[in-house]
Coordinates of C-alpha atoms in Angstrom, one line a residue:
Chain W
X122 CA 24.7 9.9 2.8
X123 CA 26.8 7.3 1.1
X124 CA 29.6 9.7 0.6
X125 CA 29.5 11.1 4.1
X126 CA 29.9 7.6 5.7
X127 CA 31.9 5.8 3.0
X128 CA 34.6 4.9 5.6
X129 CA 32.9 3.2 8.5
X130 CA 33.6 5.4 11.4
X131 CA 32.1 6.5 14.6
X132 CA 32.1 10.0 16.0
X133 CA 34.9 10.6 18.4
X134 CA 32.6 11.1 21.4
X135 CA 30.9 7.8 21.0
X136 CA 32.1 5.0 23.2
X137 CA 33.2 1.8 21.4
X138 CA 30.5 -0.9 21.2
X139 CA 30.6 -3.7 23.8
X140 CA 31.0 -7.3 22.8
X141 CA 27.5 -8.4 24.2
X142 CA 26.0 -5.4 22.5
X143 CA 27.4 -6.2 19.1
X144 CA 26.5 -9.8 19.5
X145 CA 22.9 -9.0 20.4
X146 CA 22.6 -6.6 17.5
X147 CA 24.1 -9.1 15.1
X148 CA 21.8 -11.9 16.2
X149 CA 18.7 -9.6 16.0
X150 CA 19.4 -8.3 12.5
X151 CA 20.4 -11.7 11.2
X152 CA 17.1 -13.1 12.5
X153 CA 15.2 -10.3 10.7
X154 CA 16.9 -10.9 7.4
X155 CA 16.6 -14.7 7.7
X156 CA 12.8 -14.3 8.4
X157 CA 12.5 -12.8 5.0
X158 CA 14.9 -15.0 3.1
X159 CA 14.1 -18.5 4.4
X160 CA 10.6 -18.7 3.0
X161 CA 11.7 -17.4 -0.4
X162 CA 14.7 -19.8 -0.4
X163 CA 12.8 -22.9 0.5
X164 CA 9.9 -22.1 -1.9
X165 CA 12.4 -21.7 -4.8
X166 CA 14.4 -24.8 -3.8
X167 CA 11.2 -26.9 -3.5
X168 CA 9.9 -25.8 -6.9
X169 CA 13.1 -27.0 -8.5
X170 CA 13.1 -30.4 -6.7
X171 CA 12.0 -33.8 -7.9
X172 CA 9.1 -35.7 -6.4
X173 CA 11.5 -38.0 -4.7
X174 CA 13.5 -35.2 -3.1
X175 CA 10.2 -33.7 -1.8
X176 CA 9.0 -37.1 -0.5
X177 CA 12.4 -37.6 1.3
X178 CA 12.2 -34.2 2.9
X179 CA 8.6 -34.9 4.0
X180 CA 7.3 -31.7 2.3
X181 CA 9.2 -28.4 1.8
X182 CA 12.8 -28.9 0.7
X183 CA 15.4 -26.7 2.3
X184 CA 18.7 -28.2 1.1
X185 CA 18.7 -28.5 -2.7
X186 CA 19.4 -32.0 -4.0
X187 CA 18.4 -33.0 -7.5
X188 CA 17.5 -30.2 -9.9
X189 CA 14.3 -30.7 -11.8
X190 CA 12.4 -28.2 -13.9
X191 CA 9.4 -30.5 -14.7
X192 CA 7.1 -28.5 -12.4
X193 CA 7.7 -25.4 -14.6
X194 CA 7.3 -27.4 -17.8
X195 CA 4.0 -28.7 -16.4
X196 CA 2.5 -25.4 -15.4
X197 CA 3.3 -23.7 -18.6
X198 CA 2.0 -26.5 -20.8
X199 CA -1.2 -26.7 -18.7
X200 CA -2.5 -23.4 -20.0
X201 CA -4.2 -21.8 -17.0
X202 CA -1.0 -20.5 -15.5
X203 CA 0.4 -19.1 -18.7
X204 CA -3.0 -17.5 -19.5
X205 CA -3.1 -15.9 -16.1
X206 CA 0.5 -14.7 -16.5
X207 CA -0.5 -13.0 -19.8
X208 CA -3.6 -11.5 -18.2
X209 CA -1.6 -10.1 -15.3
X210 CA 1.1 -8.8 -17.5
X211 CA -1.5 -7.0 -19.7
X212 CA -3.1 -5.4 -16.6
X213 CA 0.3 -4.5 -15.2
X214 CA 1.8 -2.9 -18.3
X215 CA -1.3 -1.1 -19.6
X216 CA -2.3 -0.1 -16.1
X217 CA 1.1 1.2 -15.1
X218 CA 1.4 3.3 -18.3
X219 CA -2.0 4.8 -17.9
X220 CA -1.5 5.5 -14.2
X221 CA 1.9 7.1 -14.8
X222 CA 0.7 9.3 -17.6
X223 CA -2.4 10.5 -15.7
X224 CA -0.4 11.0 -12.5
X225 CA 2.5 12.9 -14.0
X226 CA 0.3 15.1 -16.0
X227 CA -2.0 16.0 -13.1
X228 CA 1.0 16.4 -10.8
X229 CA 2.5 18.9 -13.2
X230 CA -0.8 20.7 -13.7
X231 CA -1.1 21.1 -9.9
X232 CA 2.5 22.0 -9.3
X233 CA 2.2 25.7 -9.8
X234 CA 0.7 27.6 -6.9
X235 CA -1.3 30.6 -8.1
X236 CA -2.4 29.1 -11.3
X237 CA -6.0 29.2 -12.3
X238 CA -8.3 27.2 -10.0
X239 CA -5.2 25.8 -8.3
X240 CA -6.7 25.6 -4.8
X241 CA -10.1 24.1 -5.6
X242 CA -8.4 21.6 -7.9
X243 CA -5.9 20.6 -5.2
X244 CA -8.7 20.1 -2.8
X245 CA -10.5 18.0 -5.3
X246 CA -7.6 15.6 -5.3
X247 CA -6.7 15.7 -1.6
X248 CA -10.3 15.0 -0.5
X249 CA -10.1 11.6 -2.0
X250 CA -7.5 10.8 0.6
X251 CA -9.9 11.4 3.5
X252 CA -13.2 10.3 2.1
X253 CA -13.4 7.0 0.3
X254 CA -16.3 5.3 -1.3
X255 CA -17.4 2.0 0.2
X256 CA -17.2 -1.3 -1.5
X257 CA -20.8 -1.6 -2.3
X258 CA -21.3 1.7 -4.2
X259 CA -18.0 1.2 -6.1
X260 CA -19.2 -2.2 -7.2
X261 CA -22.5 -0.8 -8.4
X262 CA -20.7 2.0 -10.4
X263 CA -18.2 -0.4 -12.0
X264 CA -20.7 -2.9 -13.0
X265 CA -23.2 -0.4 -14.3
X266 CA -20.4 1.0 -16.5
X267 CA -20.3 -2.4 -18.1
X268 CA -16.8 -3.1 -16.9
X269 CA -17.7 -6.4 -15.3
X270 CA -15.8 -9.4 -16.8
X271 CA -13.3 -7.0 -18.3
X272 CA -9.8 -6.4 -17.3
X273 CA -10.5 -2.6 -17.4
X274 CA -12.4 -3.2 -14.1
X275 CA -9.1 -3.9 -12.5
X276 CA -7.3 -0.9 -14.1
X277 CA -9.6 2.1 -14.2
X278 CA -11.0 2.3 -10.7
X279 CA -7.6 2.3 -9.1
X280 CA -5.7 4.0 -12.0
X281 CA -5.0 7.3 -10.1
X282 CA -3.8 7.2 -6.6
X283 CA -4.0 10.6 -5.0
X284 CA -1.1 9.8 -2.6
X285 CA 1.3 9.0 -5.5
X286 CA 0.1 12.1 -7.2
X287 CA 1.0 14.3 -4.3
X288 CA 4.4 12.6 -4.0
X289 CA 5.1 13.5 -7.7
X290 CA 3.7 17.0 -7.3
X291 CA 5.9 17.6 -4.2
X292 CA 8.9 16.6 -6.2
X293 CA 8.0 18.8 -9.2
X294 CA 7.6 21.7 -6.9
X295 CA 11.1 21.2 -5.6
X296 CA 12.6 21.8 -9.1
X297 CA 14.1 25.3 -9.2
X298 CA 11.7 27.9 -10.6
X299 CA 14.5 29.5 -12.5
X300 CA 14.9 26.5 -14.8
X301 CA 11.2 26.6 -15.7
X302 CA 11.2 30.4 -16.1
X303 CA 14.3 30.4 -18.4
X304 CA 12.6 27.8 -20.6
X305 CA 9.5 29.9 -20.8
X306 CA 11.5 32.9 -21.8
X307 CA 13.0 30.7 -24.6
X308 CA 9.4 30.2 -25.8
X309 CA 8.7 26.7 -24.4
X310 CA 5.1 25.8 -23.7
X311 CA 4.0 23.8 -20.7
X312 CA 4.2 20.5 -22.6
X313 CA 7.8 21.1 -23.6
X314 CA 8.7 22.2 -20.1
X315 CA 7.3 19.0 -18.7
X316 CA 8.9 16.6 -21.2
X317 CA 12.2 18.4 -21.7
X318 CA 13.0 19.8 -18.3
X319 CA 10.9 18.5 -15.5
X320 CA 10.7 14.9 -16.4
X321 CA 14.4 14.3 -17.0
X322 CA 15.0 15.7 -13.5
X323 CA 12.4 13.5 -11.9
X324 CA 13.4 10.0 -13.1
X325 CA 13.9 8.8 -9.6
X326 CA 10.4 9.7 -8.3
X327 CA 8.7 8.5 -11.5
X328 CA 10.5 5.2 -11.2
X329 CA 9.4 4.8 -7.6
X330 CA 5.8 5.7 -8.2
X331 CA 5.8 3.5 -11.3
X332 CA 7.0 0.6 -9.2
X333 CA 4.2 1.3 -6.7
X334 CA 1.6 1.2 -9.5
X335 CA 3.1 -1.8 -11.2
X336 CA 3.3 -3.8 -8.0
X337 CA -0.3 -2.8 -7.2
X338 CA -1.6 -4.1 -10.5
X339 CA 0.4 -7.3 -10.3
X340 CA -0.9 -8.0 -6.8
X341 CA -4.6 -7.4 -7.6
X342 CA -6.6 -10.3 -6.1
X343 CA -9.7 -9.1 -4.5
X344 CA -11.0 -6.9 -7.3
X345 CA -10.3 -9.8 -9.7
X346 CA -12.5 -12.1 -7.5
X347 CA -15.1 -9.3 -7.5
X348 CA -15.3 -8.5 -11.2
X349 CA -14.0 -11.4 -13.2
X350 CA -16.2 -14.5 -13.6
X351 CA -14.7 -16.1 -16.6
X352 CA -11.9 -18.6 -16.0
X353 CA -10.1 -17.3 -19.0
X354 CA -9.7 -13.9 -17.4
X355 CA -8.1 -15.0 -14.2
X356 CA -5.0 -13.3 -12.9
X357 CA -1.9 -14.9 -11.3
X358 CA -2.9 -14.1 -7.7
X359 CA -6.2 -16.0 -8.3
X360 CA -4.3 -19.0 -9.6
X361 CA -2.0 -18.9 -6.7
X362 CA -4.9 -18.8 -4.3
X363 CA -6.7 -21.6 -6.0
X364 CA -3.6 -23.9 -6.1
X365 CA -2.5 -23.3 -2.5
X366 CA -4.7 -21.6 -0.1
X367 CA -8.1 -22.9 -1.3
X368 CA -6.6 -26.4 -1.1
X369 CA -6.1 -26.0 2.6
X370 CA -9.6 -24.9 3.5
X371 CA -12.8 -26.8 2.9
X372 CA -14.5 -24.3 0.7
X373 CA -12.3 -21.5 -0.2
X374 CA -13.9 -18.2 -1.0
X375 CA -13.4 -17.3 -4.6
X376 CA -12.1 -20.8 -5.1
X377 CA -12.6 -21.1 -8.8
X378 CA -15.2 -23.6 -9.8
X379 CA -13.3 -24.9 -12.8
X380 CA -9.6 -24.3 -13.1
X381 CA -9.5 -27.7 -14.8
X382 CA -6.9 -29.8 -13.1
X383 CA -7.6 -33.5 -12.8
X384 CA -5.2 -34.4 -10.0
X385 CA -4.3 -32.0 -7.2
X386 CA -1.1 -30.2 -8.1
X387 CA 2.0 -31.6 -6.6
X388 CA 4.0 -29.5 -4.1
X389 CA 6.7 -28.7 -6.7
X390 CA 4.0 -27.4 -9.0
X391 CA 2.4 -25.3 -6.3
X392 CA 5.8 -23.8 -5.4
X393 CA 6.6 -23.2 -9.1
X394 CA 3.4 -21.0 -9.2
X395 CA 4.6 -19.2 -6.1
X396 CA 7.9 -18.5 -7.9
X397 CA 6.1 -17.3 -11.0
X398 CA 4.2 -14.8 -8.9
X399 CA 7.2 -13.8 -6.9
X400 CA 9.8 -13.3 -9.6
X401 CA 8.7 -10.2 -11.4
X402 CA 8.5 -8.3 -8.1
X403 CA 11.9 -9.5 -6.9
X404 CA 13.4 -8.8 -10.3
X405 CA 12.4 -5.2 -10.7
X406 CA 12.6 -4.1 -7.2
X407 CA 16.4 -3.9 -6.6
X408 CA 16.8 -1.4 -9.4
X409 CA 14.3 1.0 -7.9
X410 CA 14.9 0.3 -4.2
X411 CA 17.8 2.8 -4.0
X412 CA 15.4 5.6 -5.0
X413 CA 12.9 4.9 -2.2
X414 CA 14.2 7.2 0.3
X415 CA 14.6 10.1 -2.2
X416 CA 11.3 9.4 -3.8
X417 CA 9.1 8.5 -0.9
X418 CA 10.3 10.9 1.7
X419 CA 10.2 14.0 -0.5
X420 CA 6.5 13.5 -0.8
X421 CA 5.5 11.8 2.4
X422 CA 7.1 14.0 4.9
X423 CA 5.8 17.3 3.6
X424 CA 2.6 16.1 2.0
Chain V
X173 CA -0.6 30.1 -0.5
X174 CA -1.9 33.3 -2.0
X175 CA -3.2 33.7 -5.4
X176 CA -1.9 37.2 -5.8
X177 CA 0.0 37.3 -9.0
X178 CA 3.5 38.7 -9.1
X179 CA 3.7 39.4 -5.3
X180 CA 5.2 36.1 -4.2
X181 CA 9.0 36.6 -3.9
X182 CA 9.8 32.9 -3.6
X183 CA 8.1 31.9 -6.8
X184 CA 7.2 34.7 -9.2
X185 CA 4.4 34.0 -11.5
X186 CA 5.1 34.4 -15.2
X187 CA 3.7 37.6 -16.6
X188 CA 0.4 37.1 -18.5
X189 CA 0.9 36.8 -22.2
X190 CA -1.0 40.0 -22.8
X191 CA 2.2 41.8 -21.8
X192 CA 0.4 43.8 -19.1
X193 CA 2.7 44.7 -16.3
X194 CA 1.9 42.7 -13.2
X195 CA 0.7 45.8 -11.3
X196 CA -2.8 44.6 -10.8
X197 CA -3.2 42.5 -7.7
X198 CA -4.7 39.7 -9.7
X199 CA -4.6 39.1 -13.4
X200 CA -7.9 39.0 -15.1
X201 CA -9.7 35.7 -15.5
X202 CA -9.2 35.7 -19.3
X203 CA -5.5 36.3 -18.9
X204 CA -5.1 33.6 -16.4
X205 CA -7.2 31.2 -18.5
X206 CA -4.9 31.9 -21.5
X207 CA -1.9 31.3 -19.4
X208 CA -3.0 28.3 -17.4
X209 CA -5.3 26.3 -19.7
X210 CA -2.6 23.7 -20.6
X211 CA -2.2 23.0 -16.8
X212 CA -5.9 22.4 -16.4
X213 CA -6.0 20.2 -19.5
X214 CA -3.1 18.1 -18.0
X215 CA -5.0 17.6 -14.8
X216 CA -8.2 16.6 -16.6
X217 CA -7.6 12.9 -17.2
X218 CA -6.8 12.1 -13.6
X219 CA -9.6 14.3 -12.4
X220 CA -12.1 12.6 -14.6
X221 CA -11.0 9.1 -13.4
X222 CA -11.3 10.2 -9.8
X223 CA -14.7 11.8 -10.5
X224 CA -16.1 8.6 -12.0
X225 CA -14.5 6.1 -9.8
X226 CA -14.2 8.0 -6.5
X227 CA -16.7 10.8 -6.3
X228 CA -19.7 9.1 -8.0
X229 CA -19.4 6.0 -5.8
X230 CA -19.0 8.3 -2.8
X231 CA -22.3 9.8 -3.7
X232 CA -23.6 6.3 -4.1
X233 CA -23.6 5.8 -0.4
X234 CA -27.1 7.2 -0.5
X235 CA -28.0 3.6 -1.1
X236 CA -27.5 3.3 2.7
X237 CA -30.6 5.4 3.1
X238 CA -32.7 3.8 0.4
X239 CA -34.6 0.6 -0.1
X240 CA -32.5 -0.4 -3.0
X241 CA -34.4 -2.2 -5.7
X242 CA -32.2 -3.2 -8.6
X243 CA -35.2 -3.8 -10.8
X244 CA -36.5 -0.3 -10.5
X245 CA -34.3 1.1 -13.3
X246 CA -32.4 -0.1 -16.3
X247 CA -29.0 0.7 -14.9
X248 CA -27.8 0.6 -11.3
X249 CA -27.5 4.3 -11.1
X250 CA -31.1 4.7 -12.3
X251 CA -32.2 2.1 -9.9
X252 CA -30.5 4.0 -7.1
X253 CA -32.4 7.2 -8.1
X254 CA -35.7 5.4 -8.3
X255 CA -35.4 3.5 -5.1
X256 CA -37.5 4.6 -2.1
X257 CA -36.0 6.7 0.7
X258 CA -36.3 4.8 4.0
X259 CA -34.3 6.9 6.4
X260 CA -32.2 5.0 8.9
X261 CA -34.0 1.7 8.6
X262 CA -30.9 0.1 7.1
X263 CA -28.8 1.3 10.0
X264 CA -31.4 -0.1 12.5
X265 CA -31.2 -3.4 10.7
X266 CA -27.4 -3.3 10.8
X267 CA -27.2 -2.5 14.5
X268 CA -29.7 -5.3 15.2
X269 CA -27.4 -7.8 13.5
X270 CA -25.2 -9.7 16.0
X271 CA -22.7 -10.6 13.3
X272 CA -22.1 -6.9 12.8
X273 CA -21.1 -6.5 16.4
X274 CA -18.9 -9.6 16.2
X275 CA -17.1 -8.1 13.2
X276 CA -16.7 -4.7 14.9
X277 CA -15.3 -6.4 18.0
X278 CA -12.9 -8.4 16.0
X279 CA -11.8 -5.3 14.1
X280 CA -11.2 -3.3 17.2
X281 CA -9.4 -6.2 19.0
X282 CA -7.0 -6.6 16.1
X283 CA -6.4 -2.9 15.7
X284 CA -5.7 -2.4 19.4
X285 CA -3.4 -5.4 19.5
X286 CA -1.4 -4.3 16.5
X287 CA -1.2 -0.7 17.8
X288 CA 0.1 -1.7 21.2
X289 CA 2.4 -4.5 20.3
X290 CA 3.5 -3.8 16.8
X291 CA 3.5 -0.1 16.4
X292 CA 6.8 0.3 18.3
X293 CA 8.6 -2.4 16.4
X294 CA 9.5 -0.5 13.2
X295 CA 10.8 2.3 15.5
X296 CA 13.0 -0.2 17.3
X297 CA 14.2 -1.7 14.0
X298 CA 14.9 1.7 12.6
X299 CA 17.1 2.6 15.6
X300 CA 18.9 -0.7 15.4
X301 CA 19.5 -0.2 11.7
X302 CA 20.6 3.3 12.2
X303 CA 23.3 2.1 14.5
X304 CA 24.8 -0.2 11.9
X305 CA 27.9 1.8 10.9
X306 CA 28.7 0.0 7.6
X307 CA 26.6 1.5 4.8
X308 CA 27.1 -1.6 2.7
X309 CA 25.7 -3.9 5.3
X310 CA 22.9 -1.5 6.2
X311 CA 21.9 -1.1 2.6
X312 CA 21.7 -4.9 2.2
X313 CA 19.5 -5.3 5.3
X314 CA 17.3 -2.5 4.1
X315 CA 16.9 -4.0 0.7
X316 CA 15.9 -7.4 2.2
X317 CA 13.4 -6.1 4.8
X318 CA 11.6 -3.7 2.5
X319 CA 10.9 -6.5 0.0
X320 CA 7.9 -8.2 1.6
X321 CA 5.9 -4.9 1.5
X322 CA 5.6 -5.5 -2.2
X323 CA 4.2 -9.0 -2.0
X324 CA 0.5 -9.6 -2.4
X325 CA -1.5 -10.9 0.6
X326 CA -2.0 -14.1 -1.4
X327 CA 1.7 -14.5 -1.5
X328 CA 2.2 -13.6 2.2
X329 CA -0.5 -16.1 3.3
X330 CA 1.1 -18.7 1.0
X331 CA 4.5 -18.2 2.6
X332 CA 3.0 -18.5 6.1
X333 CA 1.1 -21.6 5.1
X334 CA 4.3 -23.2 3.7
X335 CA 6.4 -22.2 6.7
X336 CA 4.1 -22.5 9.7
X337 CA 1.1 -24.5 8.4
X338 CA 0.3 -28.1 9.2
X339 CA 2.5 -29.5 6.4
X340 CA 4.9 -26.6 6.4
X341 CA 8.6 -26.4 7.1
X342 CA 8.3 -25.7 10.8
X343 CA 5.9 -28.7 11.3
X344 CA 8.4 -30.9 9.4
X345 CA 11.3 -29.9 11.5
X346 CA 9.3 -30.4 14.7
X347 CA 8.1 -33.8 13.6
X348 CA 11.6 -34.9 12.6
X349 CA 12.8 -34.0 16.1
X350 CA 9.9 -35.9 17.7
X351 CA 8.0 -32.9 18.8
X352 CA 4.3 -32.2 18.4
X353 CA 3.7 -30.2 15.2
X354 CA 1.6 -27.2 15.8
X355 CA -0.6 -25.5 13.2
X356 CA -1.2 -21.9 13.8
X357 CA -2.9 -21.5 10.4
X358 CA -6.2 -23.0 11.4
X359 CA -6.5 -22.1 15.0
X360 CA -9.1 -19.5 15.7
X361 CA -7.8 -18.8 19.2
X362 CA -4.4 -17.6 18.0
X363 CA -5.7 -16.0 14.9
X364 CA -5.0 -12.5 16.1
X365 CA -1.3 -13.6 16.6
X366 CA -1.2 -15.0 13.1
X367 CA -2.6 -12.0 11.3
X368 CA -0.4 -9.7 13.4
X369 CA 2.7 -11.7 12.5
X370 CA 1.8 -11.6 8.9
X371 CA 1.3 -7.8 9.0
X372 CA 4.5 -7.5 10.9
X373 CA 6.4 -9.7 8.4
X374 CA 5.0 -7.8 5.5
X375 CA 5.5 -4.2 6.7
X376 CA 7.9 -3.9 9.6
X377 CA 10.8 -3.2 7.3
X378 CA 8.8 -0.8 5.2
X379 CA 7.7 1.0 8.3
X380 CA 11.4 1.8 9.1
X381 CA 11.8 4.1 6.1
X382 CA 10.1 7.1 7.5
X383 CA 11.8 6.7 10.9
X384 CA 15.2 6.3 9.3
X385 CA 14.7 9.5 7.5
X386 CA 13.6 11.2 10.7
X387 CA 16.7 9.8 12.5
X388 CA 19.1 11.3 9.9
X389 CA 17.4 14.6 10.4
X390 CA 18.3 14.7 14.1
X391 CA 21.0 17.2 14.8
X392 CA 24.2 15.3 15.5
X393 CA 25.5 18.0 17.8
X394 CA 22.8 17.1 20.2
X395 CA 24.3 13.7 20.6
X396 CA 27.7 15.2 21.0
X397 CA 26.5 17.6 23.6
X398 CA 24.7 14.9 25.5
X399 CA 27.8 12.7 25.4
X400 CA 30.1 15.4 26.7
X401 CA 27.6 15.9 29.5
X402 CA 28.2 12.3 30.4
X403 CA 24.9 10.8 29.0
X404 CA 25.3 7.1 28.4
X405 CA 24.2 5.4 25.2
X406 CA 20.8 4.6 26.7
X407 CA 20.2 8.1 28.1
X408 CA 21.1 9.6 24.7
X409 CA 18.5 7.2 23.1
X410 CA 16.0 8.4 25.7
X411 CA 16.7 12.1 25.7
X412 CA 17.8 12.8 22.1
X413 CA 16.7 10.1 19.7
X414 CA 13.1 9.4 21.0
X415 CA 12.2 13.1 21.3
X416 CA 13.6 13.6 17.8
X417 CA 11.3 11.0 16.5
X418 CA 8.2 12.3 18.3
X419 CA 6.6 14.3 15.5
X420 CA 6.8 11.4 13.1
X421 CA 5.5 9.0 15.7
X422 CA 2.5 11.2 16.4
X423 CA 1.8 11.7 12.7
X424 CA 1.8 8.0 12.1
X425 CA -0.3 7.3 15.1
X426 CA -3.0 9.7 13.9
X427 CA -3.0 8.1 10.5
X428 CA -3.2 4.6 12.0
X429 CA -6.1 5.7 14.1
X430 CA -7.9 6.9 11.0
X431 CA -7.5 3.4 9.6
X432 CA -8.6 1.8 12.9
X433 CA -11.7 0.2 11.4
X434 CA -10.0 -1.0 8.1
X435 CA -7.7 -3.7 9.1
X436 CA -7.7 -5.0 5.5
X437 CA -9.7 -7.1 3.2
X438 CA -7.6 -9.7 1.5
X439 CA -5.7 -11.0 4.5
X440 CA -9.0 -11.9 6.2
X441 CA -10.9 -13.1 3.2
X442 CA -8.1 -15.4 2.3
X443 CA -8.0 -17.0 5.8
X444 CA -11.6 -16.8 6.8
X445 CA -12.4 -20.4 5.8
X446 CA -9.4 -21.9 7.5
X447 CA -10.2 -20.4 11.0
X448 CA -13.9 -19.8 10.8
X449 CA -16.1 -16.7 10.7
X450 CA -16.1 -16.2 14.4
X451 CA -12.4 -15.2 14.5
X452 CA -11.8 -13.8 11.1
X453 CA -14.8 -11.7 10.3
X454 CA -13.9 -8.0 10.3
X455 CA -15.9 -5.0 9.1
X456 CA -14.5 -5.1 5.6
X457 CA -15.3 -8.8 5.1
X458 CA -18.7 -8.3 6.7
X459 CA -19.5 -5.6 4.2
X460 CA -18.4 -7.9 1.4
X461 CA -20.5 -10.9 2.5
X462 CA -23.6 -8.9 3.4
X463 CA -23.5 -6.3 0.7
X464 CA -22.3 -8.2 -2.3
X465 CA -22.7 -11.9 -1.8
X466 CA -26.2 -11.7 -0.2
X467 CA -27.0 -8.7 -2.3
X468 CA -28.2 -6.7 0.6
X469 CA -26.8 -3.5 -0.9
X470 CA -28.6 -1.1 1.4
X471 CA -27.4 -2.6 4.7
X472 CA -23.9 -3.3 3.2
X473 CA -23.6 0.4 2.2
X474 CA -24.8 1.4 5.6
X475 CA -22.0 -0.7 7.2
X476 CA -19.5 0.9 4.9
X477 CA -20.7 4.4 5.6
X478 CA -20.5 3.7 9.4
X479 CA -16.9 2.6 9.0
X480 CA -15.9 5.6 6.9
X481 CA -17.6 8.1 9.3
X482 CA -16.0 6.6 12.4
X483 CA -12.6 6.6 10.7
X484 CA -13.0 10.3 9.7
X485 CA -14.1 11.2 13.2
X486 CA -11.2 9.4 14.7
X487 CA -8.6 11.1 12.5
X488 CA -10.0 14.5 13.2
X489 CA -10.2 14.0 16.9
X490 CA -6.7 12.6 17.0
X491 CA -5.4 15.5 15.0
X492 CA -7.1 18.0 17.4
X493 CA -5.6 16.2 20.4
X494 CA -2.2 16.2 18.8
X495 CA -2.4 19.9 18.2
X496 CA -3.5 20.5 21.8
X497 CA -0.3 18.8 22.8
X498 CA 1.7 21.1 20.6
X499 CA 2.4 18.7 17.7
X500 CA 2.0 19.7 14.1
X501 CA -0.6 17.1 13.2
X502 CA -1.5 15.8 9.8
X503 CA -2.4 18.9 7.9
X504 CA 1.0 20.5 7.6
X505 CA 0.8 23.7 5.6
X506 CA 3.3 23.6 2.9

């Protein structure tokens, strides 16, 4: 697509855009982009502002004045935030690796129509799309496996997502059969074919699905409220909720009983926590974003 | 897809390792096992995870038909098996609960509102984006508008609080200009607007991906033909673009309908205290409070099952209707 339209040009039959039309389009699109960027901007600026700048602005700071990193120093020396960051990083890294391994292996195992038990196995995976267990039975199963108060309770139940699996499978099935066949003639087993031929061709889709999994793990909030009681185990989203949202409502649900701050955190500290939660997503995302269309559409449209 | 070995021209199966020529219509089980066991082994870990964390809990909905007594067994699973069958008593109790009907009403209101007012917006944005000629600019806008999809609900609610809340940026600007600040975050009457704007902010950009792909798939010569027949810009939009998008629109509508009763958990649980139960209780949060916090497992599971069954019925009916109207529906054969 990029190559086809490198030089901005319209087809000959299309009439040139009118001035009001262009203006309206520009205003609309600018508004959409600003709606996303303004909150992020003002949160970041406020987190780097001094108490005085915040007081002068009467709250959120929009125009940066004096630069101050004391909020960050404070949250990382306070312990509960850095502990939560470690917990979330553990869940994200371990969970993503586990999810990707299981998903890629299963997607490859299911990618050959006509293999033994192919159809019933495929049904087994696809049915989980349509029929999902309710909250209560899931909770009962997870707790009776002894996973309560363990980070594995946040990883294992959501480790395999059938939709992601089908996206990867669809992509694998698009790889020319001749490549696979020639490898087999050369004596390669399934494992070699997967790691040496299929995976190198599928970097884009694996990256996209990996991002989906990773973001999912980083964003876990509700399951953490459900399964983790110990303040030591809290994840970043819980800290964010406790610092900001619970403070706004009389008795926040899942508002942790003891996060152990003496004074209510100042606005700069609150915003610094927001930034800590925000940054990993924003940092990884641009590298993978360009694969979205390729990765998502191959699976979604046909699946 | 047939399982006939060696007869599919598009994708020939490898010959069984026994070296037998693929003359038989189907290789023997032993031969297929020898050939395919690595594939089965590869699918095993994922299958096991789904079995334990998806299928077992799905069977666990029998709690909805039992008088669950957690002390009747050493483990929860044992307790479920030992508990007494009580038929539809849990459902009777559920349907007698006025809070359940409140939750159902709120859920349906929110779903309908979002379907009518916000379903068209990703389509509009996709068409708008598609008309941006510069790829650079379009790429930049896409990068920005997809981003909020990857934020957690905690983060989205935080952003709304800091922008539109009582001490947020908007309130500051209004106060500075001598206007009355206005707090949408704690107002139960406008809660539906708030949650819809949050969903919109989070996912409108993401929603455009599939429409953008569908737009590029529309045959450009149709536009050219329409233009040479004298169709204006708007008529081309009406007669070429929108019909071209129709299959995707129908598909997404069906899928949305299947989710009609699950408007989401976290968004509502996070804001329930700020606006009050009356406005913010939806089926998902109802199940949580009833089933887990008050430990009424049986009735909670009944509510969950009710939700799942209605969702499944809706999706099947919608699919049937869509087929009747000549659309492909969800279950495309690949």
